[in-house]
């Protein structure tokens, strides 16, 4: 089994690539669990007050995705009446991705991490993962498409969000609970030795220890949220847009990486 997490740009632009990844793992006898972010730009929209213009933009983004994915317009019915809440972007994405997978011959079902009580949280931190809904899906030979970023708060007993890059946290928590690795698919070539926008010869770091990755995340590297690394599972950070691009493998806590004295240079822009 493996967890495959896709960020907002990946979901928005690469549904065909996502389906290919799933098919490849299934062909190899590995059951995938997919975690999706909202389509790029949707969460930024949803944190603003609802207005007719904002609602129109939200619906327009998803209508265009449906058209580009060559899905029937009726797919919008499950999205048009969703309430205005920051969690709704991931819920809409899970519906569309599951439907798209089905059209590609991949039986799939969306799972909402809050309503299906998969990810339980407190103060934007995961406190427990319950696998019943995921396992029921797998037992029926469906690929679970789980909402990232979204959780059920154990104190308020309501839907809560895990903060920016929270979908990475969801993927790591699920992978930890399932005792499997997680691929974090994004739009960059793994984790770089420096900011490629500043340093021309920045390179992808092939392997990082858990401690090194945590230090980088806490010191300015924006590829992973630090809470992602609180879950003890192997992570592979890969580029959705380039299958041949180098990746970064982050080891589990009990694994040691043979690494040079300096792995990366980071800076925090306080201007």
Tab-separated table of C-alpha atoms in Angstrom:
chain	number	residue	atom	x	y	z
A	1	UNK	CA	0.000	0.000	0.000
A	2	UNK	CA	1.086	3.589	-0.588
A	3	UNK	CA	-0.285	7.094	0.022
A	4	UNK	CA	-0.210	9.498	-2.944
A	5	UNK	CA	-0.742	13.161	-2.112
A	6	UNK	CA	-1.318	15.800	-4.792
A	7	UNK	CA	-1.046	19.540	-4.225
A	8	UNK	CA	-3.379	22.143	-5.659
A	9	UNK	CA	-1.408	22.793	-8.847
A	10	UNK	CA	-1.115	19.055	-9.498
A	11	UNK	CA	-4.858	18.501	-9.017
A	12	UNK	CA	-5.699	21.508	-11.182
A	13	UNK	CA	-3.419	20.599	-14.085
A	14	UNK	CA	-2.563	16.902	-14.010
A	15	UNK	CA	-5.558	14.575	-13.464
A	16	UNK	CA	-4.310	12.318	-16.268
A	17	UNK	CA	-0.903	11.991	-14.596
A	18	UNK	CA	-2.585	11.231	-11.277
A	19	UNK	CA	-4.617	8.453	-12.910
A	20	UNK	CA	-1.443	7.044	-14.501
A	21	UNK	CA	0.272	6.937	-11.109
A	22	UNK	CA	-2.680	5.082	-9.591
A	23	UNK	CA	-2.853	2.591	-12.472
A	24	UNK	CA	0.877	1.918	-12.226
A	25	UNK	CA	0.700	1.128	-8.532
A	26	UNK	CA	-2.370	-1.073	-8.982
A	27	UNK	CA	-0.607	-2.963	-11.801
A	28	UNK	CA	2.316	-3.557	-9.434
A	29	UNK	CA	-0.025	-4.953	-6.792
A	30	UNK	CA	0.235	-1.891	-4.544
A	31	UNK	CA	-3.046	-0.407	-3.320
A	32	UNK	CA	-2.968	3.416	-3.393
A	33	UNK	CA	-4.713	5.834	-1.050
A	34	UNK	CA	-4.958	9.268	-2.682
A	35	UNK	CA	-4.987	12.567	-0.764
A	36	UNK	CA	-5.974	15.728	-2.629
A	37	UNK	CA	-5.651	19.445	-2.030
A	38	UNK	CA	-8.117	22.000	-3.336
A	39	UNK	CA	-7.569	23.186	-6.893
A	40	UNK	CA	-4.949	25.933	-7.040
A	41	UNK	CA	-6.330	29.269	-5.834
A	42	UNK	CA	-9.547	27.885	-4.357
A	43	UNK	CA	-8.603	27.980	-0.663
A	44	UNK	CA	-7.423	31.599	-0.987
A	45	UNK	CA	-10.886	32.358	-2.332
A	46	UNK	CA	-12.763	30.439	0.365
A	47	UNK	CA	-11.098	32.206	3.293
A	48	UNK	CA	-12.682	35.455	2.075
A	49	UNK	CA	-16.310	36.401	2.793
A	50	UNK	CA	-18.797	34.854	0.389
A	51	UNK	CA	-20.106	37.198	-2.288
A	52	UNK	CA	-21.926	36.462	-5.546
A	53	UNK	CA	-18.708	37.254	-7.403
A	54	UNK	CA	-16.624	34.942	-5.214
A	55	UNK	CA	-19.171	32.131	-5.525
A	56	UNK	CA	-19.167	32.617	-9.300
A	57	UNK	CA	-15.371	32.403	-9.412
A	58	UNK	CA	-15.409	29.241	-7.282
A	59	UNK	CA	-17.922	27.544	-9.568
A	60	UNK	CA	-16.116	28.763	-12.686
A	61	UNK	CA	-12.810	27.198	-11.603
A	62	UNK	CA	-14.479	23.819	-11.175
A	63	UNK	CA	-16.535	24.065	-14.373
A	64	UNK	CA	-13.342	24.714	-16.343
A	65	UNK	CA	-11.671	21.706	-14.692
A	66	UNK	CA	-14.627	19.496	-15.636
A	67	UNK	CA	-14.501	20.723	-19.227
A	68	UNK	CA	-10.734	20.211	-19.514
A	69	UNK	CA	-11.050	16.736	-17.984
A	70	UNK	CA	-13.791	15.944	-20.514
A	71	UNK	CA	-16.311	15.067	-17.827
A	72	UNK	CA	-20.058	15.676	-18.272
A	73	UNK	CA	-21.327	19.046	-16.970
A	74	UNK	CA	-23.655	17.195	-14.571
A	75	UNK	CA	-20.601	16.588	-12.363
A	76	UNK	CA	-21.133	20.109	-11.013
A	77	UNK	CA	-24.286	19.026	-9.187
A	78	UNK	CA	-22.299	17.707	-6.233
A	79	UNK	CA	-20.397	20.990	-5.942
A	80	UNK	CA	-22.900	23.764	-6.633
A	81	UNK	CA	-24.584	23.568	-3.238
A	82	UNK	CA	-21.546	23.047	-1.016
A	83	UNK	CA	-21.448	25.594	1.839
A	84	UNK	CA	-18.904	28.420	1.865
A	85	UNK	CA	-16.133	27.136	4.129
A	86	UNK	CA	-12.328	26.797	3.787
A	87	UNK	CA	-12.692	22.991	3.766
A	88	UNK	CA	-14.931	22.951	0.711
A	89	UNK	CA	-12.094	23.200	-1.832
A	90	UNK	CA	-10.740	19.789	-0.849
A	91	UNK	CA	-14.239	18.313	-0.796
A	92	UNK	CA	-14.963	19.562	-4.305
A	93	UNK	CA	-11.586	18.253	-5.508
A	94	UNK	CA	-12.194	14.816	-3.993
A	95	UNK	CA	-15.554	14.555	-5.775
A	96	UNK	CA	-14.088	15.511	-9.140
A	97	UNK	CA	-10.950	13.374	-8.861
A	98	UNK	CA	-12.955	10.289	-7.802
A	99	UNK	CA	-15.318	10.815	-10.745
A	100	UNK	CA	-12.409	11.322	-13.125
A	101	UNK	CA	-10.710	8.144	-11.914
A	102	UNK	CA	-13.961	6.246	-12.491
A	103	UNK	CA	-14.061	7.486	-16.091
A	104	UNK	CA	-10.480	6.217	-16.477
A	105	UNK	CA	-11.450	2.718	-15.358
A	106	UNK	CA	-10.323	3.179	-11.753
A	107	UNK	CA	-13.132	2.542	-9.244
A	108	UNK	CA	-12.760	5.338	-6.684
A	109	UNK	CA	-14.722	7.001	-3.908
A	110	UNK	CA	-14.283	10.344	-2.188
A	111	UNK	CA	-13.761	10.315	1.583
A	112	UNK	CA	-14.192	13.492	3.601
A	113	UNK	CA	-11.761	13.416	6.496
A	114	UNK	CA	-14.120	15.371	8.763
A	115	UNK	CA	-17.516	13.838	8.063
A	116	UNK	CA	-16.086	10.320	7.794
A	117	UNK	CA	-14.083	10.940	10.999
A	118	UNK	CA	-10.791	9.903	9.439
A	119	UNK	CA	-8.578	12.711	10.751
A	120	UNK	CA	-9.291	13.970	14.277
A	121	UNK	CA	-7.544	17.158	15.331
A	122	UNK	CA	-7.029	19.674	18.099
A	123	UNK	CA	-5.665	23.183	17.493
A	124	UNK	CA	-4.599	22.379	13.927
A	125	UNK	CA	-2.726	19.238	14.973
A	126	UNK	CA	-3.693	15.665	14.193
A	127	UNK	CA	-4.410	13.738	17.389
A	128	UNK	CA	-5.809	10.533	15.904
A	129	UNK	CA	-6.432	8.801	12.571
A	130	UNK	CA	-9.352	6.405	12.211
A	131	UNK	CA	-9.090	4.091	9.223
A	132	UNK	CA	-12.571	2.545	9.101
A	133	UNK	CA	-13.826	4.564	6.111
A	134	UNK	CA	-10.546	4.082	4.235
A	135	UNK	CA	-10.464	0.353	4.929
A	136	UNK	CA	-14.118	-0.083	3.913
A	137	UNK	CA	-13.270	1.580	0.625
A	138	UNK	CA	-10.237	-0.640	0.044
A	139	UNK	CA	-12.210	-3.766	0.968
A	140	UNK	CA	-14.614	-2.926	-1.879
A	141	UNK	CA	-11.652	-2.514	-4.261
A	142	UNK	CA	-12.169	1.220	-4.548
A	143	UNK	CA	-9.345	3.751	-4.464
A	144	UNK	CA	-9.997	6.139	-1.554
A	145	UNK	CA	-9.703	9.806	-2.512
A	146	UNK	CA	-9.300	11.542	0.842
A	147	UNK	CA	-9.613	15.258	1.483
A	148	UNK	CA	-6.367	16.773	2.682
A	149	UNK	CA	-6.294	19.822	4.977
A	150	UNK	CA	-9.686	18.906	6.494
A	151	UNK	CA	-10.256	17.353	9.920
A	152	UNK	CA	-12.807	16.900	12.676
A	153	UNK	CA	-11.968	18.879	15.809
A	154	UNK	CA	-12.383	16.721	18.907
A	155	UNK	CA	-13.174	19.701	21.145
A	156	UNK	CA	-15.545	21.798	19.061
A	157	UNK	CA	-17.017	18.705	17.371
A	158	UNK	CA	-16.994	20.554	14.053
A	159	UNK	CA	-15.021	20.666	10.819
A	160	UNK	CA	-11.565	22.190	11.272
A	161	UNK	CA	-8.602	22.824	8.992
A	162	UNK	CA	-4.960	21.883	9.522
A	163	UNK	CA	-3.429	25.137	8.293
A	164	UNK	CA	-1.432	25.940	5.180
A	165	UNK	CA	0.114	22.836	3.578
A	166	UNK	CA	-2.251	20.822	5.751
A	167	UNK	CA	-2.773	18.256	2.997
A	168	UNK	CA	0.848	17.138	3.480
A	169	UNK	CA	0.047	16.605	7.156
A	170	UNK	CA	-3.019	14.544	6.232
A	171	UNK	CA	-0.959	12.348	3.911
A	172	UNK	CA	1.797	11.775	6.465
A	173	UNK	CA	-0.701	11.011	9.239
A	174	UNK	CA	-2.540	8.503	7.042
A	175	UNK	CA	0.697	6.874	5.921
A	176	UNK	CA	1.882	6.618	9.518
A	177	UNK	CA	-1.400	5.012	10.590
A	178	UNK	CA	-1.225	2.567	7.668
A	179	UNK	CA	2.536	1.944	8.144
A	180	UNK	CA	3.247	2.732	4.488
A	181	UNK	CA	5.303	5.365	2.629
A	182	UNK	CA	3.785	8.553	1.232
A	183	UNK	CA	4.582	10.324	-2.019
A	184	UNK	CA	4.173	14.103	-1.772
A	185	UNK	CA	3.601	15.230	-5.348
A	186	UNK	CA	4.175	18.922	-5.944
A	187	UNK	CA	5.398	21.272	-8.679
A	188	UNK	CA	9.112	21.249	-7.755
A	189	UNK	CA	11.946	18.707	-7.999
A	190	UNK	CA	12.007	17.449	-4.426
A	191	UNK	CA	13.699	19.507	-1.713
A	192	UNK	CA	16.502	21.746	-2.943
A	193	UNK	CA	19.869	22.556	-1.378
A	194	UNK	CA	19.026	26.264	-1.700
A	195	UNK	CA	16.290	28.481	-3.099
A	196	UNK	CA	16.606	27.998	-6.898
A	197	UNK	CA	15.212	31.499	-7.362
A	198	UNK	CA	18.319	32.846	-5.611
A	199	UNK	CA	20.991	30.213	-6.164
A	200	UNK	CA	21.586	29.107	-9.772
A	201	UNK	CA	23.359	25.877	-8.844
A	202	UNK	CA	20.802	24.624	-6.300
A	203	UNK	CA	20.351	20.870	-6.526
A	204	UNK	CA	17.813	18.341	-5.338
A	205	UNK	CA	18.854	16.618	-2.111
A	206	UNK	CA	18.343	12.866	-2.714
A	207	UNK	CA	18.049	11.740	0.930
A	208	UNK	CA	17.335	13.572	4.175
A	209	UNK	CA	17.134	12.294	7.717
A	210	UNK	CA	13.996	13.110	9.665
A	211	UNK	CA	15.929	15.568	11.853
A	212	UNK	CA	17.465	17.349	8.854
A	213	UNK	CA	14.085	17.702	7.177
A	214	UNK	CA	12.528	19.044	10.368
A	215	UNK	CA	15.313	21.612	10.812
A	216	UNK	CA	14.840	22.766	7.227
A	217	UNK	CA	11.060	22.998	7.521
A	218	UNK	CA	11.354	25.035	10.719
A	219	UNK	CA	14.041	27.300	9.263
A	220	UNK	CA	12.380	28.511	6.105
A	221	UNK	CA	12.106	25.643	3.591
A	222	UNK	CA	8.537	25.832	2.296
A	223	UNK	CA	8.186	22.452	0.595
A	224	UNK	CA	6.807	20.705	3.707
A	225	UNK	CA	4.883	21.836	6.777
A	226	UNK	CA	6.805	20.993	9.994
A	227	UNK	CA	3.782	19.080	11.337
A	228	UNK	CA	4.164	16.694	8.402
A	229	UNK	CA	7.403	15.463	9.913
A	230	UNK	CA	5.843	14.711	13.299
A	231	UNK	CA	4.447	11.529	11.750
A	232	UNK	CA	7.021	8.752	11.500
A	233	UNK	CA	6.714	7.530	7.927
A	234	UNK	CA	8.930	7.525	4.856
A	235	UNK	CA	8.191	10.485	2.585
A	236	UNK	CA	9.151	10.905	-1.077
A	237	UNK	CA	8.841	14.444	-2.436
A	238	UNK	CA	8.389	14.311	-6.218
A	239	UNK	CA	7.453	16.535	-9.159
A	240	UNK	CA	4.068	15.720	-10.695
A	241	UNK	CA	5.018	17.510	-13.897
A	242	UNK	CA	8.264	15.633	-14.586
A	243	UNK	CA	8.490	11.870	-14.066
A	244	UNK	CA	12.240	11.945	-14.730
A	245	UNK	CA	13.000	14.717	-12.231
A	246	UNK	CA	15.040	13.848	-9.132
A	247	UNK	CA	13.179	13.240	-5.881
A	248	UNK	CA	13.919	13.648	-2.182
A	249	UNK	CA	13.450	10.721	0.185
A	250	UNK	CA	12.916	11.590	3.855
A	251	UNK	CA	13.791	8.716	6.138
A	252	UNK	CA	11.954	7.438	9.180
A	253	UNK	CA	13.213	8.339	12.644
A	254	UNK	CA	15.095	5.072	13.118
A	255	UNK	CA	16.954	5.400	9.808
A	256	UNK	CA	20.220	7.284	9.452
A	257	UNK	CA	21.295	9.134	6.318
A	258	UNK	CA	24.915	9.159	5.157
A	259	UNK	CA	25.061	12.857	4.341
A	260	UNK	CA	27.639	15.620	3.870
A	261	UNK	CA	28.171	18.038	6.789
A	262	UNK	CA	26.092	20.740	5.042
A	263	UNK	CA	22.889	19.656	3.272
A	264	UNK	CA	21.201	22.966	2.548
A	265	UNK	CA	21.371	26.731	2.963
A	266	UNK	CA	18.199	28.505	4.061
A	267	UNK	CA	17.196	32.089	4.640
A	268	UNK	CA	14.094	33.756	6.030
A	269	UNK	CA	12.985	36.908	4.232
A	270	UNK	CA	11.758	39.321	6.900
A	271	UNK	CA	11.270	42.298	4.584
